[in-house]
Coordinates of C-alpha atoms in Angstrom, one line a residue:
Chain A
M963 CA -44.1 28.2 5.5
T964 CA -46.3 25.4 4.4
D965 CA -47.9 23.1 7.0
P966 CA -44.9 21.8 8.9
H967 CA -46.7 18.2 9.6
R968 CA -47.2 17.7 5.6
L969 CA -43.7 18.7 4.9
I970 CA -42.3 16.4 7.9
G971 CA -44.3 13.7 6.5
S972 CA -43.2 14.3 2.9
L973 CA -39.5 14.2 3.9
Q974 CA -40.2 11.0 5.9
R975 CA -42.0 9.4 2.7
A976 CA -39.1 10.5 0.6
G977 CA -36.4 9.4 2.7
V978 CA -34.6 12.9 2.3
R979 CA -31.3 13.4 4.1
L980 CA -28.3 15.3 4.1
A981 CA -24.7 13.8 5.0
L982 CA -21.9 15.6 4.0
D983 CA -18.5 15.0 4.8
T984 CA -15.4 17.5 4.7
T985 CA -14.5 16.5 1.1
D986 CA -18.1 17.2 0.1
L987 CA -18.0 20.3 1.6
S988 CA -14.7 21.3 -0.2
L989 CA -16.0 20.4 -3.4
L990 CA -19.0 22.7 -2.8
V991 CA -16.7 25.5 -2.0
A992 CA -14.2 24.9 -5.0
L993 CA -17.4 24.9 -7.2
K994 CA -18.8 28.1 -5.9
A995 CA -15.0 29.7 -6.0
R996 CA -14.9 28.7 -9.5
A997 CA -18.3 30.1 -10.5
E998 CA -17.6 33.6 -8.8
R999 CA -14.1 33.7 -10.5
D1000 CA -15.2 33.0 -13.9
S1001 CA -18.7 34.3 -13.6
L1002 CA -20.2 30.7 -14.3
V1003 CA -23.9 29.7 -13.8
S1004 CA -23.3 26.2 -14.9
F1005 CA -20.2 23.8 -15.1
E1006 CA -19.9 21.2 -18.0
E1007 CA -19.2 17.8 -16.9
E1008 CA -15.6 17.7 -17.9
E1009 CA -15.0 21.0 -16.0
L1010 CA -16.7 19.4 -13.0
Y1011 CA -14.4 16.3 -12.9
S1012 CA -11.4 18.5 -13.4
I1013 CA -12.4 20.8 -10.2
F1014 CA -13.3 17.8 -8.3
E1015 CA -9.8 16.0 -9.1
Q1016 CA -8.0 19.2 -8.0
V1017 CA -9.7 19.1 -4.5
F1018 CA -9.1 15.4 -4.2
D1019 CA -5.4 16.1 -4.7
L1020 CA -5.6 18.6 -1.8
T1021 CA -7.9 16.5 0.5
E1022 CA -7.1 12.9 -0.4
P1023 CA -3.4 12.9 -2.2
D1024 CA -3.1 9.2 -1.7
A1025 CA -6.7 8.0 -2.9
Q1026 CA -6.6 5.8 -6.0
N1027 CA -8.5 6.6 -9.1
P1028 CA -9.8 10.0 -8.7
R1029 CA -12.1 10.0 -11.5
K1030 CA -14.2 7.4 -10.3
R1031 CA -14.4 9.2 -6.9
A1032 CA -15.5 12.3 -8.8
T1033 CA -18.3 10.2 -10.5
Y1034 CA -19.7 9.1 -7.1
A1035 CA -19.4 12.5 -5.5
I1036 CA -21.2 13.8 -8.4
Q1037 CA -24.0 11.4 -8.2
R1038 CA -24.1 11.8 -4.3
L1039 CA -24.4 15.5 -4.4
R1040 CA -27.2 15.2 -7.2
E1041 CA -29.1 12.7 -4.9
Q1042 CA -28.8 15.3 -1.9
R1043 CA -30.1 18.0 -4.5
L1044 CA -26.9 20.0 -4.0
L1045 CA -26.2 19.6 -7.7
S1046 CA -28.6 19.7 -10.5
R1047 CA -28.6 19.0 -14.2
V1048 CA -29.7 21.8 -16.1
D1049 CA -29.2 20.5 -19.8
G1050 CA -31.9 18.2 -21.5
V1051 CA -29.5 15.9 -23.1
G1052 CA -30.2 13.0 -20.9
L1053 CA -28.0 10.0 -20.4
A1054 CA -26.9 10.3 -24.0
G1055 CA -24.0 12.7 -23.8
P1056 CA -22.3 14.6 -21.1
G1057 CA -24.3 16.8 -19.0
E1058 CA -23.9 20.5 -17.6
Y1059 CA -24.7 20.9 -14.1
S1060 CA -25.2 24.0 -11.7
M1061 CA -25.3 24.3 -7.9
T1062 CA -28.6 24.6 -6.1
R1063 CA -29.9 27.2 -3.7
L1064 CA -29.0 24.7 -1.0
A1065 CA -25.7 24.2 -2.1
I1066 CA -25.1 28.0 -2.5
G1067 CA -26.5 28.4 1.0
I1068 CA -24.2 25.8 2.8
V1069 CA -21.2 27.4 1.3
D1070 CA -22.2 30.9 2.1
F1071 CA -22.9 29.9 5.8
F1072 CA -19.2 28.8 5.8
T1073 CA -17.6 31.8 4.1
A1074 CA -19.8 34.4 5.4
D1075 CA -19.1 33.5 8.9
E1076 CA -15.5 34.5 8.5
A1077 CA -16.3 38.2 7.6
L1078 CA -15.2 40.6 10.2
T1079 CA -16.5 44.2 10.0
R1080 CA -16.7 47.0 12.5
E1081 CA -20.5 46.0 12.7
S1082 CA -19.9 42.3 13.3
L1083 CA -17.1 43.1 15.9
A1084 CA -19.0 45.5 17.7
L1085 CA -22.2 43.1 17.6
L1086 CA -20.2 40.5 19.1
T1087 CA -18.2 42.5 21.9
K1088 CA -21.7 44.0 22.8
T1089 CA -23.0 40.3 23.0
L1090 CA -19.9 39.3 25.0
A1091 CA -20.6 42.1 27.3
S1092 CA -24.1 41.3 28.0
Q1093 CA -23.6 37.6 28.7
L1094 CA -20.7 38.6 31.3
T1095 CA -22.6 41.2 33.0
E1096 CA -25.4 38.1 33.2
V1097 CA -22.8 35.9 34.6
L1098 CA -21.3 38.2 37.1
R1099 CA -24.9 38.9 38.4
E1100 CA -25.2 35.2 38.9
A1101 CA -21.6 34.9 40.5
R1102 CA -22.5 37.7 43.3
T1103 CA -25.5 35.4 44.5
A1104 CA -23.9 31.9 43.9
T1105 CA -23.7 30.1 47.0
D1106 CA -22.9 26.4 46.3
A1107 CA -20.4 24.5 44.1
D1108 CA -23.4 23.6 41.8
K1109 CA -24.6 27.1 41.2
W1110 CA -21.2 28.1 40.4
R1111 CA -21.1 25.6 38.0
L1112 CA -24.2 26.1 36.5
A1113 CA -24.6 29.8 36.5
V1114 CA -21.0 30.8 35.9
V1115 CA -18.6 28.2 34.9
N1116 CA -20.8 26.4 32.0
P1117 CA -21.7 29.9 30.6
L1118 CA -18.2 31.0 30.5
R1119 CA -17.0 28.0 29.0
I1120 CA -19.5 27.1 26.6
T1121 CA -21.8 30.4 25.6
I1122 CA -19.0 33.1 26.0
G1123 CA -16.2 30.6 25.0
E1124 CA -17.9 30.3 21.6
L1125 CA -18.4 34.1 21.3
V1126 CA -14.7 34.9 21.8
A1127 CA -13.8 31.9 19.6
G1128 CA -16.2 33.4 16.9
I1129 CA -14.5 36.6 17.1
E1130 CA -10.9 34.9 16.9
R1131 CA -12.4 32.9 13.7
R1132 CA -13.2 36.2 12.0
Q1133 CA -9.8 37.6 13.0
R1134 CA -8.2 34.6 11.0
G1135 CA -10.6 35.4 8.2
L1136 CA -9.3 38.8 8.1
D1137 CA -5.7 37.7 8.4
D1138 CA -6.1 35.4 5.2
Q1139 CA -7.7 38.4 3.5
Q1140 CA -4.8 40.6 4.2
D1141 CA -2.5 38.1 2.8
E1142 CA -4.7 37.7 -0.4
I1143 CA -4.6 41.6 -0.6
R1144 CA -0.7 41.6 -0.3
A1145 CA -0.7 38.9 -3.0
E1146 CA -2.8 40.8 -5.1
I1147 CA -0.7 44.1 -4.7
G1148 CA 2.4 41.9 -5.8
R1149 CA 0.5 40.8 -8.8
L1150 CA -0.7 44.3 -9.9
I1151 CA 2.6 45.5 -9.8
Q1152 CA 4.3 42.7 -11.8
R1153 CA 1.3 42.5 -14.2
D1154 CA 0.9 46.4 -14.8
W1155 CA 3.6 48.2 -13.3
F1156 CA 2.8 51.8 -13.6
A1157 CA -1.0 51.5 -13.7
A1158 CA -1.0 49.4 -10.7
I1159 CA 0.0 52.3 -8.4
E1160 CA -3.6 53.8 -8.1
Q1161 CA -5.4 50.3 -7.6
S1162 CA -2.5 49.2 -4.7
E1163 CA -2.9 52.5 -3.0
S1164 CA -6.8 51.9 -3.0
L1165 CA -6.3 48.5 -1.7
L1166 CA -4.0 49.7 1.0
E1167 CA -6.2 52.7 2.1
R1168 CA -9.2 50.3 2.4
T1169 CA -7.6 47.9 4.4
T1170 CA -5.8 50.5 6.5
R1171 CA -9.3 52.0 7.3
T1172 CA -10.8 48.5 8.3
L1173 CA -8.0 47.8 10.6
Q1174 CA -8.3 51.1 12.2
E1175 CA -11.8 50.8 12.7
L1176 CA -11.7 47.2 14.4
N1177 CA -8.8 48.4 16.4
E1178 CA -11.1 51.2 17.8
V1179 CA -13.6 48.9 18.8
L1180 CA -11.3 46.3 20.4
L1181 CA -9.7 49.4 22.5
Q1182 CA -13.1 50.4 23.6
D1183 CA -14.8 47.3 24.5
A1184 CA -11.7 45.0 25.8
G1185 CA -11.3 47.0 28.7
H1186 CA -14.9 46.7 29.9
L1187 CA -14.8 43.2 29.2
Q1188 CA -11.6 42.7 31.3
S1189 CA -12.9 44.5 34.3
L1190 CA -16.2 42.5 34.2
L1191 CA -14.0 39.3 34.1
Q1192 CA -11.7 40.2 36.8
E1193 CA -14.7 40.9 39.2
I1194 CA -15.9 37.4 38.4
E1195 CA -12.7 36.0 39.1
Q1196 CA -12.4 37.7 42.3
L1197 CA -15.8 36.6 43.6
A1198 CA -14.9 32.9 42.5
S1199 CA -11.7 33.2 44.2
Q1200 CA -13.2 34.6 47.3
A1201 CA -15.9 31.9 47.1
G1202 CA -13.2 29.1 46.8
A1203 CA -14.8 28.2 43.3
K1204 CA -11.6 27.3 41.7
E1205 CA -13.3 26.0 38.5
A1206 CA -15.1 29.2 38.0
E1207 CA -11.8 31.1 38.7
A1208 CA -10.0 29.2 36.4
A1209 CA -12.6 29.5 33.8
A1210 CA -12.6 33.3 34.1
Q1211 CA -8.7 33.4 33.7
R1212 CA -9.1 31.5 30.4
V1213 CA -11.8 33.9 29.0
S1214 CA -9.6 36.8 30.2
E1215 CA -6.4 35.3 28.4
Q1216 CA -8.8 34.8 25.3
V1217 CA -10.0 38.5 25.4
D1218 CA -6.4 39.8 25.7
R1219 CA -5.3 37.8 22.6
V1220 CA -8.1 39.3 20.8
A1221 CA -7.5 42.6 22.0
A1222 CA -3.6 42.3 21.2
W1223 CA -4.3 41.1 17.5
G1224 CA -5.9 44.5 16.7
G1225 CA -2.7 46.5 17.7
A1226 CA -0.4 44.1 16.4
R1227 CA -2.2 43.9 12.9
L1228 CA -2.5 47.5 12.7
R1229 CA 1.3 48.0 13.2
S1230 CA 2.2 45.2 10.7
W1231 CA -0.1 46.6 8.4
S1232 CA 1.1 50.2 8.9
D1233 CA 4.9 48.9 8.2
Y1234 CA 3.8 46.9 5.0
Y1235 CA 1.8 50.3 3.7
Q1236 CA 4.9 52.2 4.3
L1237 CA 7.1 49.7 2.3
V1238 CA 4.7 49.5 -0.4
Q1239 CA 4.2 53.2 -0.6
R1240 CA 8.1 53.7 -0.8
Y1241 CA 8.1 51.2 -3.7
L1242 CA 5.7 52.9 -5.5
R1243 CA 7.2 56.3 -5.1
D1244 CA 11.0 55.3 -5.2
V1245 CA 11.0 52.7 -7.6
V1246 CA 7.9 52.3 -9.8
R1247 CA 7.5 56.1 -10.2
L1248 CA 11.1 56.6 -11.3
D1249 CA 11.2 53.9 -13.6
P1250 CA 7.8 53.5 -15.4
E1251 CA 9.2 51.4 -18.4
R1252 CA 10.8 49.1 -16.1
A1253 CA 14.0 49.2 -17.8
L1254 CA 16.1 50.0 -14.7
S1255 CA 16.0 46.3 -13.3
Q1256 CA 17.2 45.2 -16.6
R1257 CA 20.1 47.8 -16.9
L1258 CA 21.2 47.0 -13.5
R1259 CA 21.2 43.1 -14.3
D1260 CA 23.5 43.8 -17.2
Q1261 CA 25.7 46.0 -15.2
L1262 CA 26.1 43.2 -12.7
A1263 CA 26.7 40.4 -15.2
N1264 CA 29.4 42.6 -16.7
W1265 CA 30.8 43.8 -13.4
P1266 CA 33.9 41.3 -13.4
D1267 CA 35.1 42.9 -17.0
Q1268 CA 34.1 46.7 -15.8
R1269 CA 34.9 46.9 -12.5
F1270 CA 34.1 49.8 -10.1
H1271 CA 34.0 50.2 -6.4
L1272 CA 32.1 52.7 -4.4
W1273 CA 33.9 54.8 -1.7
T1274 CA 32.6 55.2 1.8
A1275 CA 33.9 57.2 4.8
R1276 CA 36.0 55.2 7.5
S1277 CA 37.4 57.5 10.1
G1278 CA 39.0 55.4 12.9
R1279 CA 37.6 55.7 16.3
I1280 CA 39.4 57.8 18.8
R1281 CA 42.3 56.1 20.4
L1282 CA 42.1 55.4 24.2
L1283 CA 45.5 55.6 25.6
R1284 CA 46.3 53.4 28.6
D1285 CA 48.0 54.6 31.6
V1286 CA 51.8 54.5 31.1
D1287 CA 53.8 52.7 33.8
A1288 CA 57.7 53.1 34.7
K1289 CA 59.6 50.5 32.8
H1290 CA 61.5 48.3 35.1
D1291 CA 64.7 46.8 34.1
R1292 CA 64.3 42.9 33.8
P1293 CA 67.5 40.9 34.8
P1294 CA 68.6 39.0 31.8
V1295 CA 67.8 35.2 32.0
R1296 CA 70.8 32.9 33.3
R1297 CA 71.2 29.4 34.0
P1298 CA 73.3 27.6 36.5
R1299 CA 76.5 26.4 35.0
E1300 CA 77.7 23.1 36.5
N1301 CA 79.0 19.6 35.4
R1302 CA 76.0 17.7 34.9
D1303 CA 77.8 14.7 34.2
R1304 CA 77.6 12.0 36.9
E1305 CA 79.7 8.8 37.4
L1306 CA 77.6 5.8 36.9
A1307 CA 77.9 3.2 39.7
I1308 CA 78.0 -0.7 38.9
T1309 CA 75.4 -2.2 41.4
A1310 CA 74.6 -5.7 41.3
R1311 CA 71.0 -6.8 40.2
A1312 CA 69.1 -8.2 43.2
D1313 CA 67.4 -11.7 42.8
P1314 CA 64.0 -11.2 44.5
M1315 CA 63.7 -14.9 45.2
E1316 CA 67.0 -14.7 47.1
Q1317 CA 65.7 -11.7 48.9
L1318 CA 62.2 -13.3 49.8
A1319 CA 64.1 -16.4 51.3
A1320 CA 66.2 -14.0 53.5
R1321 CA 63.2 -12.3 54.8
V1322 CA 61.2 -15.8 55.4
A1323 CA 64.3 -17.1 57.1
A1324 CA 64.8 -13.9 59.2
A1325 CA 61.0 -14.1 59.9
L1326 CA 61.5 -17.7 61.3
A1327 CA 64.6 -16.8 63.3
D1328 CA 62.6 -13.8 64.9
G1329 CA 60.1 -16.2 66.3
A1330 CA 57.3 -16.3 63.8
R1331 CA 55.4 -19.7 64.5
T1332 CA 52.5 -19.5 62.2
L1333 CA 52.4 -19.2 58.4
A1334 CA 50.4 -15.9 58.5
D1335 CA 53.1 -14.3 60.8
V1336 CA 55.7 -15.4 58.2
V1337 CA 53.8 -13.7 55.2
V1338 CA 53.1 -10.5 57.1
C1339 CA 57.0 -10.2 57.9
A1340 CA 58.0 -11.2 54.3
L1341 CA 55.6 -9.6 51.7
P1342 CA 55.5 -5.8 52.8
S1343 CA 58.1 -4.7 50.2
V1344 CA 56.4 -6.6 47.4
P1345 CA 54.3 -4.8 45.0
T1346 CA 50.6 -5.2 45.5
D1347 CA 49.8 -7.1 42.0
E1348 CA 52.9 -9.5 42.8
Q1349 CA 51.8 -10.3 46.5
Y1350 CA 49.7 -13.3 45.6
R1351 CA 52.2 -15.0 43.6
A1352 CA 55.0 -14.1 46.2
A1353 CA 52.8 -15.5 48.8
G1354 CA 52.8 -18.7 47.1
N1355 CA 56.8 -18.7 47.1
V1356 CA 56.8 -17.8 50.8
I1357 CA 54.8 -20.8 51.5
A1358 CA 57.1 -23.1 49.7
L1359 CA 59.9 -21.7 51.6
V1360 CA 58.5 -22.2 54.8
A1361 CA 57.5 -25.8 53.8
R1362 CA 61.2 -26.1 53.0
N1363 CA 62.5 -24.7 56.3
A1364 CA 59.8 -25.6 58.8
V1365 CA 57.6 -28.5 59.7
A1366 CA 53.6 -27.6 59.7
E1367 CA 51.6 -29.1 62.8
M1368 CA 48.5 -30.9 61.6
E1369 CA 45.5 -29.3 63.2
R1370 CA 42.1 -30.2 62.8
E1371 CA 40.9 -26.5 62.1
R1372 CA 43.0 -24.1 60.6
P1373 CA 41.5 -20.5 60.7
W1374 CA 41.8 -18.2 57.7
R1375 CA 43.7 -15.1 58.7
R1376 CA 44.2 -11.7 56.9
T1377 CA 47.7 -11.0 56.2
I1378 CA 48.6 -7.7 53.9
G1379 CA 46.0 -6.0 51.9
K1380 CA 43.3 -8.4 50.9
L1381 CA 45.4 -11.5 51.2
H1382 CA 43.7 -14.3 53.1
I1383 CA 45.4 -17.6 53.9
E1384 CA 44.7 -20.5 56.0
D1385 CA 46.9 -20.3 59.0
W1386 CA 49.2 -23.4 59.9
S1387 CA 51.2 -23.5 63.2
I1388 CA 54.8 -24.2 62.1
T1389 CA 58.0 -25.2 63.8
P1390 CA 61.3 -24.2 62.2
K1391 CA 63.5 -27.1 61.2
E1392 CA 66.9 -27.4 62.9
K1393 CA 69.7 -26.5 60.6
P1394 CA 72.1 -29.5 60.5
Chain B
M1140 CA 10.0 65.7 15.5
K1141 CA 11.2 69.2 16.3
E1142 CA 9.0 72.1 15.2
H1143 CA 11.8 74.4 14.4
P1144 CA 15.1 73.5 12.6
Y1145 CA 18.3 74.4 14.4
D1146 CA 19.7 77.8 14.3
R1147 CA 23.3 77.6 15.2
L1148 CA 25.9 74.7 14.9
E1149 CA 26.0 74.9 18.6
D1150 CA 22.5 73.5 19.1
V1151 CA 23.2 70.8 16.6
V1152 CA 26.1 69.6 18.4
Q1153 CA 24.6 70.1 21.8
D1154 CA 21.8 67.5 20.8
D1155 CA 21.9 64.4 22.7
I1156 CA 21.6 62.4 19.3
F1157 CA 24.5 64.3 17.5
P1158 CA 27.3 61.9 19.1
E1159 CA 26.1 58.7 17.8
V1160 CA 24.8 60.2 14.6
D1161 CA 28.2 61.7 14.0
L1162 CA 30.1 58.4 14.9
A1163 CA 27.7 56.3 12.6
L1164 CA 28.5 58.7 9.6
R1165 CA 32.1 58.9 10.2
E1166 CA 32.2 54.9 10.2
G1167 CA 30.7 55.0 6.9
R1168 CA 27.2 54.2 7.6
H1169 CA 24.3 55.5 5.7
I1170 CA 21.3 56.7 7.5
D1171 CA 17.8 56.6 6.0
R1172 CA 14.1 56.8 7.4
D1173 CA 14.1 53.4 8.9
D1174 CA 16.6 55.1 11.3
G1175 CA 13.8 57.1 12.7
D1176 CA 15.3 59.8 14.9
R1177 CA 18.7 59.8 13.2
F1178 CA 17.3 60.3 10.0
T1179 CA 14.9 63.3 11.2
F1180 CA 17.6 64.9 13.1
L1181 CA 19.9 64.9 9.6
C1182 CA 16.9 66.4 8.0
D1183 CA 16.7 69.3 10.4
A1184 CA 20.4 70.0 10.7
Q1185 CA 21.4 69.4 7.4
K1186 CA 22.5 72.9 6.2
L1187 CA 24.7 73.4 9.3
L1188 CA 26.1 69.9 9.2
E1189 CA 27.2 70.1 5.5
D1190 CA 29.4 73.2 6.5
F1191 CA 30.5 71.5 9.5
Y1192 CA 31.7 68.4 7.7
K1193 CA 33.2 70.3 4.9
R1194 CA 35.7 71.7 7.2
Y1195 CA 37.1 68.2 7.7
G1196 CA 37.1 67.1 4.0
C1197 CA 34.1 65.4 3.4
M1198 CA 30.7 66.2 2.1
L1199 CA 27.4 65.1 3.8
V1200 CA 25.4 63.7 1.0
R1201 CA 21.5 63.8 1.0
V1202 CA 20.1 61.5 -2.0
T1203 CA 16.4 62.0 -3.0
D1204 CA 15.8 58.2 -2.5
G1205 CA 15.8 59.2 1.1
Y1206 CA 19.1 58.6 2.9
F1207 CA 22.5 60.3 3.8
Y1208 CA 26.0 59.5 4.1
L1209 CA 29.5 61.0 4.4
L1210 CA 31.7 61.3 1.3
P1211 CA 35.4 62.0 1.6
S1212 CA 36.5 64.6 -0.6
S1213 CA 40.1 64.9 0.4
D1214 CA 42.8 63.0 2.1
Q1215 CA 42.0 64.5 5.2
F1216 CA 39.2 62.1 6.1
G1217 CA 39.8 58.5 6.1
R1218 CA 37.8 56.3 3.4
R1219 CA 37.6 52.9 2.1
Q1220 CA 36.4 51.2 -0.9
L1221 CA 34.1 48.3 -1.1
T1222 CA 35.5 45.0 -2.1
G1223 CA 34.6 43.1 -4.9
A1224 CA 32.7 40.6 -2.9
E1225 CA 30.9 43.6 -1.4
M1226 CA 30.1 45.3 -4.7
I1227 CA 28.6 42.4 -6.3
A1228 CA 26.7 41.4 -3.1
G1229 CA 25.2 45.1 -3.3
Q1230 CA 24.4 45.0 -6.6
A1231 CA 22.3 41.7 -6.4
L1232 CA 20.8 43.3 -3.4
A1233 CA 19.8 46.4 -5.4
L1234 CA 18.2 44.1 -8.0
M1235 CA 16.0 42.6 -5.4
Y1236 CA 15.1 46.0 -3.9
L1237 CA 13.6 46.6 -7.4
D1238 CA 12.1 43.5 -7.8
P1239 CA 8.2 43.6 -6.8
A1240 CA 8.3 40.2 -5.5
S1241 CA 10.1 41.8 -2.4
I1242 CA 7.1 43.6 -1.5
E1243 CA 5.3 40.3 -0.8
A1244 CA 8.4 39.4 1.3
A1245 CA 8.1 42.5 3.1
G1246 CA 11.5 43.7 1.7
V1247 CA 13.3 40.7 3.6
V1248 CA 15.6 38.4 1.7
S1249 CA 17.9 35.3 2.4
R1250 CA 21.4 34.7 1.8
Q1251 CA 20.8 31.8 -0.2
Q1252 CA 18.6 34.2 -2.4
V1253 CA 21.6 36.3 -2.8
I1254 CA 24.0 33.4 -3.7
E1255 CA 21.4 31.8 -6.2
L1256 CA 21.0 35.3 -7.8
L1257 CA 24.8 35.7 -8.1
S1258 CA 25.5 32.3 -9.3
G1259 CA 22.9 32.6 -12.2
L1260 CA 24.1 36.1 -13.3
L1261 CA 27.8 35.7 -13.1
G1262 CA 28.3 32.1 -13.1
R1263 CA 30.0 30.1 -10.6
E1264 CA 33.4 30.3 -11.9
R1265 CA 33.4 34.1 -12.1
L1266 CA 31.9 34.3 -8.8
I1267 CA 34.6 32.3 -6.9
H1268 CA 37.3 34.1 -9.0
I1269 CA 35.9 37.4 -7.4
L1270 CA 35.4 35.8 -4.1
D1271 CA 38.7 34.0 -3.6
F1272 CA 41.1 34.6 -6.8
R1273 CA 44.3 33.4 -5.0
R1274 CA 43.1 30.0 -4.8
K1275 CA 43.9 27.7 -7.9
R1276 CA 42.9 24.1 -6.6
R1277 CA 39.6 23.6 -5.2
D1278 CA 36.8 20.7 -4.8
E1279 CA 33.1 21.3 -4.8
K1280 CA 33.1 21.5 -0.9
V1281 CA 35.7 24.0 -0.7
E1282 CA 34.0 26.1 -3.7
Q1283 CA 30.8 26.2 -1.7
D1284 CA 32.6 27.2 1.7
V1285 CA 34.4 30.0 -0.3
I1286 CA 31.1 31.5 -1.7
R1287 CA 29.2 31.2 1.5
K1288 CA 32.0 32.7 3.5
G1289 CA 32.5 35.3 1.0
I1290 CA 29.0 36.2 0.6
D1291 CA 28.7 36.4 4.7
A1292 CA 31.5 38.5 5.1
A1293 CA 30.3 40.9 2.4
L1294 CA 26.7 41.0 3.8
R1295 CA 28.2 41.7 7.4
T1296 CA 30.0 44.6 6.1
L1297 CA 27.0 46.0 4.1
T1298 CA 25.1 45.6 7.0
T1299 CA 27.5 47.5 9.1
L1300 CA 27.5 50.4 6.5
G1301 CA 23.5 50.6 6.7
F1302 CA 22.8 49.2 3.1
I1303 CA 20.7 46.3 4.8
A1304 CA 19.5 45.3 8.2
K1305 CA 20.1 42.0 9.7
V1306 CA 16.7 40.3 10.5
D1307 CA 18.2 37.0 11.9
E1308 CA 21.1 34.7 10.9
D1309 CA 20.0 34.0 7.4
R1310 CA 17.8 36.9 6.5
F1311 CA 18.2 40.8 5.8
R1312 CA 15.9 43.5 5.3
L1313 CA 16.6 45.8 2.2
R1314 CA 17.2 49.5 2.7
A1315 CA 17.0 52.4 0.4
P1316 CA 20.9 53.3 0.5
L1317 CA 21.1 50.2 -2.0
T1318 CA 20.2 52.4 -4.6
R1319 CA 24.0 53.6 -4.6
F1320 CA 24.5 50.6 -6.5
I1321 CA 22.2 51.7 -9.3
E1322 CA 23.8 55.1 -9.9
P1323 CA 25.7 54.3 -13.0
V1324 CA 22.4 52.8 -14.6
R1325 CA 19.8 55.4 -13.3
G1326 CA 19.9 57.6 -16.5
L1327 CA 19.1 56.6 -19.9
G1328 CA 22.7 57.6 -21.3
D1329 CA 25.8 55.5 -21.4
P1330 CA 26.5 53.9 -18.3
R1331 CA 30.1 54.4 -18.9
D1332 CA 29.6 58.2 -18.9
A1333 CA 27.5 57.9 -15.6
L1334 CA 30.4 56.0 -14.2
A1335 CA 33.0 58.5 -15.3
R1336 CA 30.9 61.3 -13.6
L1337 CA 30.4 59.1 -10.3
V1338 CA 34.5 58.7 -10.3
A1339 CA 34.9 62.6 -11.0
R1340 CA 32.7 63.3 -8.1
G1341 CA 34.7 61.0 -5.8
E1342 CA 31.7 58.6 -5.4
A1343 CA 33.7 55.6 -7.0
T1344 CA 37.0 54.3 -8.4
L1345 CA 37.5 52.3 -11.1
A1346 CA 40.4 50.0 -10.0
Q1347 CA 40.9 48.4 -6.4
E1348 CA 43.3 50.4 -4.6
E1349 CA 45.2 49.7 -1.2
D1350 CA 42.8 50.6 1.7
E1351 CA 43.5 54.3 2.8
E1352 CA 43.6 54.9 6.5

């Protein structure tokens, strides 16, 4: 490496900087993917615009004028030495561009990080075990809250958490890879029916081997990692270090997930493997010309005119007989016979006011000397919703048949239900 | 898996798995590799069980595609024929079984896919006529109901018979016994001749008859 001071100085003078947002990274990834797919070493300008517009459709679908944005993106990437123009035409015509080493290195960093192999997984789990051993040693000698936080909690959250997250990231990468392989097998079979057998089987075998290896590593190492974490958790619990205990539990759950992933993926891939093998054996090998599907399609389309029905067995279940009860004779249904006609009686319709007047007169004759007493005697037989109006009639009758005494204060008294009246002292009038 | 096949019928009948396999076969179920132990049991006991079921007037059929089923060969044994709805649904499912796209979906299809395939191949009018030929006047909503209910009922029966396995309310896993629906067209000859042979063997009938008890 050249003199770092000189290099730093020249960078400062030239104002070199690197500023990439997510869209810029996506553009570089798209360029690299296209270059690998089509074995390109450079891109023509129109091709560059086309790729960039496709990326903008995904990353910024609502953005206006993608062509202009693509122009700015190309300029930005050139200024940061991620794209270089490789033709000699100059400004006179459209150019040709290629990715620089810097751009390729940046893309490789993000894509290579997702690769999961037996070696990378073993390295990660061994590193994880080593870090946990160190944390356990610190946990055994931690005496106060600060020590627990610095020597146990922080490493668990940051360093170890990142390692486990790294494994999970790689697992996601392998999941994506498996999805791609399934899609590839589907495409192979659709494109080249019979010839796809060998290629499909090769893809299946390779992925099965990878998953088996990964699962072996996980089974071996997960147990050791969990025992280290359990010991840390126990020490934290005994010391009352709740934060450390919680951090250890979280990492333990992450390790569980990582270990469970291996078994689940192997089972799932095993089912898929059997499905494809069965398909290749039962369908592809029996019908290398792919004519069977077309004949079946014709059979179904013509079925309404050429009906046939398959037979299947249908033997009824064994009948379970219920216990026999002796039959009892039930008496016949009868109804009483009688003359249901009744003589109608003629009754006079009672006048409610006359009845009320009679009750008021009776109350006065019995010695009622206050308005409230008369109301209490006269209203009980009146329905509740009519009592208020009837009370008014009672007072009118009392005024006709008695004399009210003028008193300075007349108390309010409750009579029947919720009916309150201002009570008057009364004296019945003498009858002529 | 047992190391040695059974030597005597008594050993087969005494096996713990025999009652459930026997009941399943008698109810018309097709048993394939996905049935695990049941399939293994039938493979091991095939010869003895063939003679056993022959006495009841039915044949234990093993198909090279990898499944077993009972085929009644006389009136002694009860039998049923698949209805029109079950036949067209079965053939549609068999078509999906042959389609490479089913691999990517892990052999799982939805009810809606079955309906769309049948509507596309048969046409809506013919589909409704097969599912409900008695109804004369209908509107679009009623038609949709007829199709949905008819196909639902057919899929339920096909699930019971082991042609498909239910994954959830809307999705089903395709199984090897669906190849029974392919039999008339499996060879390169005239499908009518192949169908005639199936009828002669008692595998199929050309007209819908009353269900036999």
